[in-house]
mmCIF file of C-alpha atoms in Angstrom:
data_model
loop_
_atom_site.group_PDB
_atom_site.id
_atom_site.type_symbol
_atom_site.label_atom_id
_atom_site.label_comp_id
_atom_site.label_asym_id
_atom_site.label_seq_id
_atom_site.Cartn_x
_atom_site.Cartn_y
_atom_site.Cartn_z
ATOM 1 C CA MET A 116 -11.326 -11.488 18.757
ATOM 2 C CA LYS A 117 -14.007 -12.623 16.323
ATOM 3 C CA ILE A 118 -13.212 -14.166 12.925
ATOM 4 C CA ILE A 119 -15.802 -13.652 10.188
ATOM 5 C CA GLU A 120 -15.720 -15.270 6.742
ATOM 6 C CA THR A 121 -19.001 -14.242 5.108
ATOM 7 C CA VAL A 122 -20.169 -10.897 3.761
ATOM 8 C CA ARG A 123 -23.641 -11.261 5.265
ATOM 9 C CA GLU A 124 -22.357 -11.836 8.813
ATOM 10 C CA MET A 125 -19.777 -9.049 8.559
ATOM 11 C CA GLN A 126 -22.388 -6.530 7.414
ATOM 12 C CA SER A 127 -24.750 -7.600 10.188
ATOM 13 C CA VAL A 128 -22.070 -7.244 12.868
ATOM 14 C CA ALA A 129 -20.968 -3.854 11.474
ATOM 15 C CA ASP A 130 -24.574 -2.617 11.502
ATOM 16 C CA ALA A 131 -24.930 -3.694 15.126
ATOM 17 C CA MET A 132 -21.722 -1.913 16.148
ATOM 18 C CA ARG A 133 -22.816 1.289 14.441
ATOM 19 C CA SER A 134 -26.264 1.087 16.039
ATOM 20 C CA ALA A 135 -24.607 0.724 19.445
ATOM 21 C CA GLY A 136 -22.705 3.970 18.848
ATOM 22 C CA HIS A 137 -19.281 2.490 18.223
ATOM 23 C CA THR A 138 -16.713 4.088 15.911
ATOM 24 C CA ILE A 139 -15.232 1.544 13.493
ATOM 25 C CA ALA A 140 -11.732 1.636 12.035
ATOM 26 C CA LEU A 141 -10.711 -0.671 9.182
ATOM 27 C CA VAL A 142 -7.211 -1.778 8.211
ATOM 28 C CA PRO A 143 -7.370 -3.670 4.886
ATOM 29 C CA THR A 144 -4.490 -6.137 4.430
ATOM 30 C CA MET A 145 -3.470 -9.053 2.250
ATOM 31 C CA GLY A 146 -2.108 -10.859 5.274
ATOM 32 C CA TYR A 147 1.420 -12.056 6.034
ATOM 33 C CA LEU A 148 1.343 -9.355 8.677
ATOM 34 C CA HIS A 149 4.462 -7.544 9.874
ATOM 35 C CA GLU A 150 5.257 -4.603 12.141
ATOM 36 C CA ALA A 151 4.077 -2.011 9.596
ATOM 37 C CA HIS A 152 0.631 -3.615 9.499
ATOM 38 C CA LEU A 153 0.555 -3.665 13.302
ATOM 39 C CA GLU A 154 1.376 0.041 13.384
ATOM 40 C CA LEU A 155 -1.619 0.734 11.121
ATOM 41 C CA MET A 156 -3.734 -1.235 13.581
ATOM 42 C CA ARG A 157 -2.415 0.737 16.542
ATOM 43 C CA VAL A 158 -3.331 3.949 14.749
ATOM 44 C CA GLY A 159 -6.787 2.506 14.127
ATOM 45 C CA LYS A 160 -7.135 1.716 17.843
ATOM 46 C CA ARG A 161 -6.303 5.335 18.696
ATOM 47 C CA HIS A 162 -8.980 6.684 16.365
ATOM 48 C CA ALA A 163 -11.824 4.245 17.022
ATOM 49 C CA ASN A 164 -13.142 1.928 19.713
ATOM 50 C CA LYS A 165 -13.771 -0.998 17.345
ATOM 51 C CA LEU A 166 -11.017 -2.238 15.032
ATOM 52 C CA ILE A 167 -11.666 -4.483 12.037
ATOM 53 C CA ILE A 168 -8.906 -5.822 9.833
ATOM 54 C CA SER A 169 -9.434 -7.681 6.580
ATOM 55 C CA ILE A 170 -7.109 -10.441 5.421
ATOM 56 C CA PHE A 171 -7.722 -11.149 1.749
ATOM 57 C CA VAL A 172 -5.198 -11.770 -1.018
ATOM 58 C CA ASN A 173 -7.108 -10.028 -3.775
ATOM 59 C CA PRO A 174 -6.662 -11.815 -7.125
ATOM 60 C CA THR A 175 -7.987 -8.936 -9.227
ATOM 61 C CA GLN A 176 -5.022 -6.677 -8.434
ATOM 62 C CA PHE A 177 -2.448 -9.188 -9.692
ATOM 63 C CA GLY A 178 -1.478 -9.320 -13.348
ATOM 64 C CA PRO A 179 -1.214 -12.618 -15.292
ATOM 65 C CA SER A 180 2.557 -12.866 -14.745
ATOM 66 C CA GLU A 181 2.567 -11.615 -11.141
ATOM 67 C CA ASP A 182 2.888 -13.497 -7.863
ATOM 68 C CA TYR A 183 -0.691 -14.192 -6.743
ATOM 69 C CA GLU A 184 -0.191 -17.934 -6.274
ATOM 70 C CA ARG A 185 3.103 -17.590 -4.415
ATOM 71 C CA TYR A 186 2.210 -14.448 -2.459
ATOM 72 C CA PRO A 187 3.260 -15.268 1.145
ATOM 73 C CA ARG A 188 0.473 -16.435 3.436
ATOM 74 C CA ASP A 189 0.482 -17.231 7.160
ATOM 75 C CA PRO A 190 -3.103 -17.172 8.469
ATOM 76 C CA GLU A 191 -2.313 -18.648 11.894
ATOM 77 C CA GLY A 192 0.560 -16.221 12.454
ATOM 78 C CA ASP A 193 -1.612 -13.350 11.226
ATOM 79 C CA LEU A 194 -4.342 -14.115 13.766
ATOM 80 C CA GLU A 195 -1.790 -14.283 16.575
ATOM 81 C CA LYS A 196 -0.371 -10.885 15.614
ATOM 82 C CA ALA A 197 -3.857 -9.382 15.289
ATOM 83 C CA ARG A 198 -4.730 -10.559 18.800
ATOM 84 C CA SER A 199 -1.521 -9.002 20.144
ATOM 85 C CA VAL A 200 -2.643 -5.494 19.200
ATOM 86 C CA GLY A 201 -6.265 -5.866 20.258
ATOM 87 C CA VAL A 202 -8.085 -6.333 16.951
ATOM 88 C CA ASP A 203 -11.810 -6.850 17.521
ATOM 89 C CA ILE A 204 -12.773 -8.529 14.237
ATOM 90 C CA VAL A 205 -10.805 -10.228 11.460
ATOM 91 C CA PHE A 206 -12.705 -10.451 8.182
ATOM 92 C CA MET A 207 -11.206 -13.374 6.210
ATOM 93 C CA PRO A 208 -13.442 -14.151 3.230
ATOM 94 C CA PRO A 209 -12.662 -16.812 0.626
ATOM 95 C CA VAL A 210 -12.303 -15.606 -2.959
ATOM 96 C CA GLU A 211 -15.732 -16.925 -4.009
ATOM 97 C CA GLU A 212 -17.361 -14.871 -1.233
ATOM 98 C CA MET A 213 -15.870 -11.636 -2.580
ATOM 99 C CA TYR A 214 -16.184 -12.506 -6.268
ATOM 100 C CA PRO A 215 -19.178 -14.821 -6.709
ATOM 101 C CA GLU A 216 -20.011 -16.334 -10.072
ATOM 102 C CA GLY A 217 -21.142 -13.677 -12.534
ATOM 103 C CA PHE A 218 -19.279 -10.809 -10.834
ATOM 104 C CA GLN A 219 -18.695 -8.061 -13.425
ATOM 105 C CA THR A 220 -18.441 -4.636 -11.748
ATOM 106 C CA THR A 221 -15.277 -2.583 -11.271
ATOM 107 C CA VAL A 222 -14.462 0.774 -9.708
ATOM 108 C CA LYS A 223 -11.934 2.828 -11.690
ATOM 109 C CA VAL A 224 -10.044 6.012 -10.831
ATOM 110 C CA GLU A 225 -8.916 7.517 -14.124
ATOM 111 C CA LYS A 226 -6.006 9.984 -14.029
ATOM 112 C CA LEU A 227 -4.087 9.061 -10.886
ATOM 113 C CA THR A 228 -3.704 5.491 -12.120
ATOM 114 C CA GLN A 229 -1.975 6.596 -15.339
ATOM 115 C CA HIS A 230 1.334 7.164 -13.551
ATOM 116 C CA LEU A 231 3.962 5.193 -11.599
ATOM 117 C CA CYS A 232 2.778 1.637 -10.804
ATOM 118 C CA GLY A 233 -0.314 2.166 -12.946
ATOM 119 C CA LEU A 234 1.867 2.226 -16.065
ATOM 120 C CA SER A 235 3.755 -0.989 -15.363
ATOM 121 C CA ARG A 236 0.860 -2.867 -13.744
ATOM 122 C CA PRO A 237 -2.153 -2.242 -16.006
ATOM 123 C CA GLY A 238 -5.433 -3.052 -14.278
ATOM 124 C CA HIS A 239 -3.782 -3.256 -10.854
ATOM 125 C CA PHE A 240 -5.506 -0.220 -9.383
ATOM 126 C CA ASP A 241 -8.890 -1.217 -10.795
ATOM 127 C CA GLY A 242 -8.519 -4.347 -8.689
ATOM 128 C CA VAL A 243 -7.456 -2.301 -5.655
ATOM 129 C CA THR A 244 -10.271 0.239 -5.827
ATOM 130 C CA THR A 245 -12.889 -2.417 -6.520
ATOM 131 C CA VAL A 246 -11.905 -4.599 -3.561
ATOM 132 C CA VAL A 247 -11.481 -1.629 -1.202
ATOM 133 C CA CYS A 248 -14.880 -0.264 -2.209
ATOM 134 C CA LYS A 249 -16.364 -3.693 -1.476
ATOM 135 C CA LEU A 250 -14.571 -3.878 1.877
ATOM 136 C CA PHE A 251 -15.925 -0.445 2.798
ATOM 137 C CA ASN A 252 -19.462 -1.589 1.951
ATOM 138 C CA ILE A 253 -19.008 -4.823 3.900
ATOM 139 C CA THR A 254 -17.291 -3.577 7.078
ATOM 140 C CA LYS A 255 -18.933 -0.107 7.126
ATOM 141 C CA PRO A 256 -16.037 1.767 8.783
ATOM 142 C CA HIS A 257 -15.943 5.395 9.863
ATOM 143 C CA ILE A 258 -12.156 5.434 9.404
ATOM 144 C CA ALA A 259 -9.761 3.449 7.183
ATOM 145 C CA ILE A 260 -6.002 3.293 7.678
ATOM 146 C CA PHE A 261 -3.401 2.883 4.906
ATOM 147 C CA GLY A 262 0.399 3.072 4.769
ATOM 148 C CA GLN A 263 2.193 5.859 2.940
ATOM 149 C CA LYS A 264 4.737 3.366 1.583
ATOM 150 C CA ASP A 265 2.052 2.567 -1.000
ATOM 151 C CA TYR A 266 1.732 6.268 -1.807
ATOM 152 C CA GLN A 267 -0.113 5.908 -5.094
ATOM 153 C CA GLN A 268 -2.561 3.447 -3.577
ATOM 154 C CA LEU A 269 -3.294 5.902 -0.755
ATOM 155 C CA ALA A 270 -3.800 8.719 -3.279
ATOM 156 C CA VAL A 271 -6.082 6.604 -5.479
ATOM 157 C CA ILE A 272 -8.246 5.416 -2.583
ATOM 158 C CA SER A 273 -8.498 8.953 -1.183
ATOM 159 C CA ARG A 274 -9.651 10.141 -4.612
ATOM 160 C CA MET A 275 -12.237 7.367 -4.844
ATOM 161 C CA VAL A 276 -13.624 8.228 -1.406
ATOM 162 C CA MET A 277 -13.815 11.906 -2.315
ATOM 163 C CA ASP A 278 -15.329 11.398 -5.764
ATOM 164 C CA LEU A 279 -17.950 8.898 -4.611
ATOM 165 C CA ASN A 280 -18.887 10.867 -1.469
ATOM 166 C CA MET A 281 -18.043 7.980 0.823
ATOM 167 C CA ASP A 282 -18.476 9.030 4.440
ATOM 168 C CA ILE A 283 -15.121 7.582 5.512
ATOM 169 C CA GLN A 284 -12.026 9.323 6.867
ATOM 170 C CA ILE A 285 -8.826 8.063 5.231
ATOM 171 C CA ILE A 286 -5.683 8.205 7.375
ATOM 172 C CA GLY A 287 -2.200 7.711 5.922
ATOM 173 C CA VAL A 288 0.546 6.406 8.211
ATOM 174 C CA PRO A 289 4.263 7.112 7.567
ATOM 175 C CA THR A 290 6.365 4.272 6.195
ATOM 176 C CA VAL A 291 7.614 1.817 8.799
ATOM 177 C CA ARG A 292 11.158 0.595 8.162
ATOM 178 C CA GLU A 293 13.229 -2.331 9.277
ATOM 179 C CA ALA A 294 16.343 -1.710 11.358
ATOM 180 C CA ASP A 295 18.531 -1.394 8.252
ATOM 181 C CA GLY A 296 16.162 1.123 6.605
ATOM 182 C CA LEU A 297 14.329 -1.167 4.178
ATOM 183 C CA ALA A 298 10.640 -0.272 3.930
ATOM 184 C CA MET A 299 8.624 -3.079 5.482
ATOM 185 C CA SER A 300 6.779 -5.220 2.948
ATOM 186 C CA SER A 301 5.413 -8.754 2.871
ATOM 187 C CA ARG A 302 7.467 -9.248 -0.299
ATOM 188 C CA ASN A 303 10.717 -8.679 1.624
ATOM 189 C CA ALA A 304 10.394 -12.371 2.532
ATOM 190 C CA TYR A 305 11.365 -13.189 -1.068
ATOM 191 C CA LEU A 306 14.777 -11.499 -0.777
ATOM 192 C CA THR A 307 17.820 -13.697 -0.350
ATOM 193 C CA GLN A 308 20.588 -12.747 2.054
ATOM 194 C CA GLU A 309 22.727 -11.936 -0.973
ATOM 195 C CA GLN A 310 20.082 -9.596 -2.428
ATOM 196 C CA ARG A 311 19.381 -7.689 0.778
ATOM 197 C CA PRO A 312 22.189 -5.087 0.374
ATOM 198 C CA SER A 313 20.893 -4.307 -3.121
ATOM 199 C CA ALA A 314 17.376 -3.802 -1.762
ATOM 200 C CA LEU A 315 18.798 -1.113 0.517
ATOM 201 C CA SER A 316 19.741 0.906 -2.581
ATOM 202 C CA LEU A 317 16.157 2.230 -2.585
ATOM 203 C CA LYS A 318 16.523 3.897 0.822
ATOM 204 C CA LYS A 319 20.033 5.097 -0.055
ATOM 205 C CA SER A 320 18.722 6.708 -3.241
ATOM 206 C CA LEU A 321 16.039 8.591 -1.297
ATOM 207 C CA GLU A 322 18.745 9.901 1.027
ATOM 208 C CA LEU A 323 20.898 10.889 -1.980
ATOM 209 C CA ALA A 324 18.034 12.868 -3.530
ATOM 210 C CA ASP A 325 17.375 14.650 -0.250
ATOM 211 C CA GLU A 326 21.057 15.527 0.056
ATOM 212 C CA MET A 327 21.223 16.848 -3.522
ATOM 213 C CA LEU A 328 18.181 19.042 -2.906
ATOM 214 C CA ARG A 329 19.678 20.298 0.347
ATOM 215 C CA LYS A 330 22.824 21.317 -1.551
ATOM 216 C CA GLY A 331 20.755 23.350 -4.007
ATOM 217 C CA GLU A 332 20.003 20.941 -6.899
ATOM 218 C CA THR A 333 16.433 21.532 -8.088
ATOM 219 C CA ASP A 334 16.608 19.958 -11.560
ATOM 220 C CA ALA A 335 14.385 16.878 -11.265
ATOM 221 C CA LYS A 336 16.044 15.096 -14.188
ATOM 222 C CA ALA A 337 19.495 15.525 -12.646
ATOM 223 C CA ILE A 338 18.309 14.003 -9.381
ATOM 224 C CA VAL A 339 16.565 11.131 -11.208
ATOM 225 C CA ARG A 340 19.785 10.365 -13.147
ATOM 226 C CA ALA A 341 21.807 10.287 -9.924
ATOM 227 C CA VAL A 342 19.268 8.031 -8.224
ATOM 228 C CA GLU A 343 19.181 5.648 -11.176
ATOM 229 C CA ALA A 344 22.988 5.501 -11.254
ATOM 230 C CA LEU A 345 23.156 4.654 -7.550
ATOM 231 C CA ILE A 346 20.600 1.854 -7.880
ATOM 232 C CA LYS A 347 22.291 0.405 -10.968
ATOM 233 C CA GLU A 348 25.582 0.169 -9.086
ATOM 234 C CA HIS A 349 24.032 -2.629 -7.042
ATOM 235 C CA PRO A 350 23.715 -6.183 -8.409
ATOM 236 C CA PHE A 351 20.344 -7.890 -8.947
ATOM 237 C CA THR A 352 18.551 -4.550 -9.517
ATOM 238 C CA GLU A 353 16.253 -3.703 -12.416
ATOM 239 C CA ILE A 354 14.559 -0.291 -12.337
ATOM 240 C CA ASP A 355 10.861 -0.123 -13.158
ATOM 241 C CA TYR A 356 10.633 3.623 -12.607
ATOM 242 C CA VAL A 357 12.210 6.538 -10.784
ATOM 243 C CA SER A 358 9.872 9.519 -10.799
ATOM 244 C CA ILE A 359 9.820 12.976 -9.274
ATOM 245 C CA CYS A 360 6.248 14.104 -9.453
ATOM 246 C CA ASP A 361 3.544 16.297 -7.984
ATOM 247 C CA PRO A 362 2.360 14.697 -4.709
ATOM 248 C CA VAL A 363 -1.293 15.401 -5.573
ATOM 249 C CA THR A 364 -1.594 14.744 -9.315
ATOM 250 C CA LEU A 365 1.423 12.366 -9.642
ATOM 251 C CA GLU A 366 2.386 14.196 -12.852
ATOM 252 C CA ASP A 367 6.122 14.513 -13.542
ATOM 253 C CA MET A 368 7.888 17.678 -12.391
ATOM 254 C CA ASP A 369 10.822 19.282 -14.191
ATOM 255 C CA ARG A 370 11.983 21.416 -11.273
ATOM 256 C CA ILE A 371 11.541 21.087 -7.546
ATOM 257 C CA ASP A 372 10.230 24.523 -6.585
ATOM 258 C CA GLN A 373 7.631 23.135 -4.176
ATOM 259 C CA GLU A 374 6.995 19.819 -2.432
ATOM 260 C CA ALA A 375 7.688 16.870 -4.713
ATOM 261 C CA LEU A 376 7.268 13.117 -4.450
ATOM 262 C CA LEU A 377 10.218 10.904 -5.310
ATOM 263 C CA ALA A 378 8.761 7.465 -6.039
ATOM 264 C CA LEU A 379 10.698 4.315 -6.890
ATOM 265 C CA ALA A 380 9.887 0.834 -8.094
ATOM 266 C CA VAL A 381 12.811 -1.572 -8.446
ATOM 267 C CA LYS A 382 13.031 -5.313 -8.964
ATOM 268 C CA VAL A 383 15.697 -6.932 -6.831
ATOM 269 C CA GLY A 384 16.057 -10.403 -8.212
ATOM 270 C CA HIS A 385 12.431 -11.465 -8.739
ATOM 271 C CA THR A 386 11.123 -9.194 -5.963
ATOM 272 C CA ARG A 387 9.456 -5.921 -6.891
ATOM 273 C CA LEU A 388 9.985 -3.275 -4.217
ATOM 274 C CA ILE A 389 8.598 0.260 -3.938
ATOM 275 C CA ASP A 390 9.563 3.223 -1.788
ATOM 276 C CA ASN A 391 9.024 6.971 -1.754
ATOM 277 C CA GLN A 392 9.788 10.203 -0.006
ATOM 278 C CA ILE A 393 8.469 13.747 -0.045
ATOM 279 C CA LEU A 394 11.217 16.146 -1.094
ATOM 280 C CA LYS A 395 11.105 19.667 0.302
ATOM 281 C CA ARG A 396 13.377 22.600 -0.458
ATOM 282 C CA LYS A 397 15.023 23.776 2.728
#
């Protein structure tokens, strides 16, 4: 496994792999790798014969009051996990390599970012699309793999790739959960033992919504109220949003007469968690 820290070397190596006829898959990460990241890598290995992962905690997607400085980091552990699944190259640039002095360009997706996390984290998705666009230009992948737990991020990146005619296939991988049902996230490390049962209210609320729909409830507002009530029953929880929306446009839906996305963002203590599920009428 090769570790690369500079843009110039990464581009050179990617060019050489493409010239040799290899198919490149990229899994962008912010490190502190867990089983969900490894599953993305396994998917990448199935779709390509060269796998690159990036490990870069991107400062431009964190707001002023967010957790950039304390975001969990474990570079040695990350490299060990990457080796275990057969990663070929780890791209680990320092911040000044990605954002040199004078950097002033951003990539912005307009409408999709005006919903869900885009409302409560202004500027977040500009940081995401800018860094992902840079990573695509640096690692030159044929395929890029993202988790569906970050549904809006997947939708925004897919839109960027489509709108800018990037010759990259985007693959979304279903959410990987821990044994108790909590969606895997690097931020789960922040949860105390006391807060953990409250964090599980997100998964329970998705199951409640699915059950209500199965019993014939199609009023989106009624389901949202029930989900909010369930979450609020648990201590330490503070709801950012509960939304039932169109899976493509992310615009709110009044009635579930087709596929709908139920998306949640909830703070449990100081830890912001997200989860989602596609709701389908049976």
